[in-house]
Amino acid sequence: MLPPQNVETSGVKAPPAAHAGLWGAPLQRLLDNADLLEELIMLLDPEGKAGAGTRHLAARYGLSATWIDYAYSLRSTRSPLRATLETVAARQPDATLGQLAGLLAAMGRQDALQVLEGMQAGV
């Protein structure tokens, strides 16, 4: 597993002052926000968009192909995105929403970035 500081975030522009606290917030904050998490699940869990879904996000976080396949095998009862984010948050307690935003930007998922920006009101 890659340490959190090695997660690529260069694709994300510096957040405006209003978002600065959000991008530094722990990844767990997203897991605690059921509505926004559900929106991201609907965007990222379907496997239709090549190179830009949960499977690829998990790989960018350094999770093994075996782990990713296992997460998808449980899909009927558990979201692969939720499992990915819970695993990352548990293994990398200092993982941030900014790191997630960087990975989503690198994957070209502006739609998912807009959902993350919806958390601004909760900061």
Short mmCIF file of C-alpha atoms in Angstrom, two decimals:
data_model
loop_
_atom_site.label_atom_id
_atom_site.label_comp_id
_atom_site.label_asym_id
_atom_site.label_seq_id
_atom_site.Cartn_x
_atom_site.Cartn_y
_atom_site.Cartn_z
CA MET A 1 0.00 0.00 0.00
CA LEU A 2 1.34 3.40 -0.91
CA PRO A 3 1.72 5.90 1.90
CA PRO A 4 -0.80 8.72 1.60
CA GLN A 5 1.83 11.31 0.71
CA ASN A 6 2.63 9.32 -2.45
CA VAL A 7 -0.92 9.54 -3.79
CA GLU A 8 -0.89 11.66 -6.94
CA THR A 9 -2.62 14.99 -6.45
CA SER A 10 -0.91 17.10 -9.12
CA GLY A 11 -4.03 17.06 -11.28
CA VAL A 12 -5.94 19.15 -8.76
CA LYS A 13 -5.61 22.91 -8.80
CA ALA A 14 -5.19 24.61 -5.46
CA PRO A 15 -8.60 24.90 -3.85
CA PRO A 16 -10.08 28.33 -3.22
CA ALA A 17 -9.82 29.49 0.38
CA ALA A 18 -13.36 28.24 1.02
CA HIS A 19 -12.30 24.71 0.01
CA ALA A 20 -8.88 24.64 1.71
CA GLY A 21 -10.23 22.94 4.83
CA LEU A 22 -12.23 20.50 2.75
CA TRP A 23 -9.29 19.17 0.74
CA GLY A 24 -7.27 18.69 3.93
CA ALA A 25 -10.17 16.89 5.61
CA PRO A 26 -9.85 13.18 6.33
CA LEU A 27 -11.28 10.71 3.84
CA GLN A 28 -13.51 9.43 6.65
CA ARG A 29 -15.59 12.61 6.31
CA LEU A 30 -16.89 11.34 2.97
CA LEU A 31 -17.74 7.95 4.47
CA ASP A 32 -19.78 9.78 7.12
CA ASN A 33 -21.81 11.66 4.47
CA ALA A 34 -24.28 9.07 3.17
CA ASP A 35 -25.90 11.30 0.54
CA LEU A 36 -22.70 12.39 -1.19
CA LEU A 37 -21.18 8.93 -0.90
CA GLU A 38 -24.26 7.49 -2.62
CA GLU A 39 -23.87 10.01 -5.46
CA LEU A 40 -20.25 8.95 -5.94
CA ILE A 41 -21.22 5.28 -5.83
CA MET A 42 -23.72 5.84 -8.65
CA LEU A 43 -21.04 7.60 -10.71
CA LEU A 44 -18.03 5.35 -10.06
CA ASP A 45 -19.25 1.81 -9.36
CA PRO A 46 -20.66 1.07 -12.84
CA GLU A 47 -17.89 -0.45 -14.97
CA GLY A 48 -18.91 1.16 -18.27
CA LYS A 49 -16.38 4.02 -18.42
CA ALA A 50 -12.95 2.60 -19.30
CA GLY A 51 -10.20 3.61 -16.89
CA ALA A 52 -12.38 5.88 -14.80
CA GLY A 53 -14.36 3.87 -12.26
CA THR A 54 -13.96 2.41 -8.81
CA ARG A 55 -11.75 -0.43 -10.07
CA HIS A 56 -9.21 2.09 -11.39
CA LEU A 57 -9.49 4.34 -8.34
CA ALA A 58 -8.68 1.36 -6.10
CA ALA A 59 -5.67 0.52 -8.26
CA ARG A 60 -4.45 4.13 -8.03
CA TYR A 61 -4.68 3.84 -4.25
CA GLY A 62 -2.37 0.82 -4.52
CA LEU A 63 -4.90 -1.91 -3.77
CA SER A 64 -4.08 -5.24 -5.40
CA ALA A 65 -5.99 -6.68 -8.34
CA THR A 66 -7.00 -9.60 -6.11
CA TRP A 67 -8.46 -7.23 -3.52
CA ILE A 68 -10.31 -5.28 -6.23
CA ASP A 69 -11.77 -8.47 -7.73
CA TYR A 70 -12.89 -9.53 -4.25
CA ALA A 71 -14.57 -6.15 -3.64
CA TYR A 72 -16.46 -6.50 -6.92
CA SER A 73 -17.47 -10.09 -6.08
CA LEU A 74 -19.41 -8.68 -3.11
CA ARG A 75 -21.12 -6.07 -5.28
CA SER A 76 -24.63 -7.43 -4.73
CA THR A 77 -24.42 -6.59 -1.01
CA ARG A 78 -21.70 -3.94 -0.75
CA SER A 79 -20.53 -1.07 -2.93
CA PRO A 80 -16.98 -1.53 -4.26
CA LEU A 81 -16.41 2.22 -3.83
CA ARG A 82 -17.47 2.12 -0.18
CA ALA A 83 -15.22 -0.89 0.40
CA THR A 84 -12.32 0.88 -1.33
CA LEU A 85 -12.69 4.09 0.66
CA GLU A 86 -13.13 2.20 3.95
CA THR A 87 -10.00 0.17 3.25
CA VAL A 88 -7.96 3.23 2.33
CA ALA A 89 -9.20 5.15 5.39
CA ALA A 90 -8.31 2.20 7.64
CA ARG A 91 -4.86 1.60 6.13
CA GLN A 92 -4.00 5.27 5.65
CA PRO A 93 -5.66 7.22 8.47
CA ASP A 94 -4.18 10.48 7.19
CA ALA A 95 -5.65 10.02 3.67
CA THR A 96 -7.48 13.19 2.67
CA LEU A 97 -10.28 14.32 0.44
CA GLY A 98 -7.65 16.30 -1.47
CA GLN A 99 -5.84 13.09 -2.35
CA LEU A 100 -9.10 11.56 -3.53
CA ALA A 101 -9.78 14.70 -5.57
CA GLY A 102 -6.32 14.39 -7.15
CA LEU A 103 -6.97 10.81 -8.19
CA LEU A 104 -10.40 11.66 -9.58
CA ALA A 105 -8.93 14.57 -11.55
CA ALA A 106 -6.19 12.32 -12.95
CA MET A 107 -8.94 9.93 -14.06
CA GLY A 108 -10.83 12.76 -15.75
CA ARG A 109 -13.83 12.46 -13.43
CA GLN A 110 -14.97 16.08 -13.20
CA ASP A 111 -18.47 14.83 -12.39
CA ALA A 112 -17.19 13.12 -9.24
CA LEU A 113 -15.13 16.19 -8.32
CA GLN A 114 -18.30 18.29 -8.45
CA VAL A 115 -19.93 15.89 -5.99
CA LEU A 116 -16.97 16.28 -3.62
CA GLU A 117 -17.31 20.04 -3.84
CA GLY A 118 -20.85 19.55 -2.54
CA MET A 119 -19.28 18.76 0.83
CA GLN A 120 -18.21 22.40 1.16
CA ALA A 121 -21.33 23.23 3.16
CA GLY A 122 -20.38 20.63 5.77
CA VAL A 123 -16.92 22.06 6.46
#
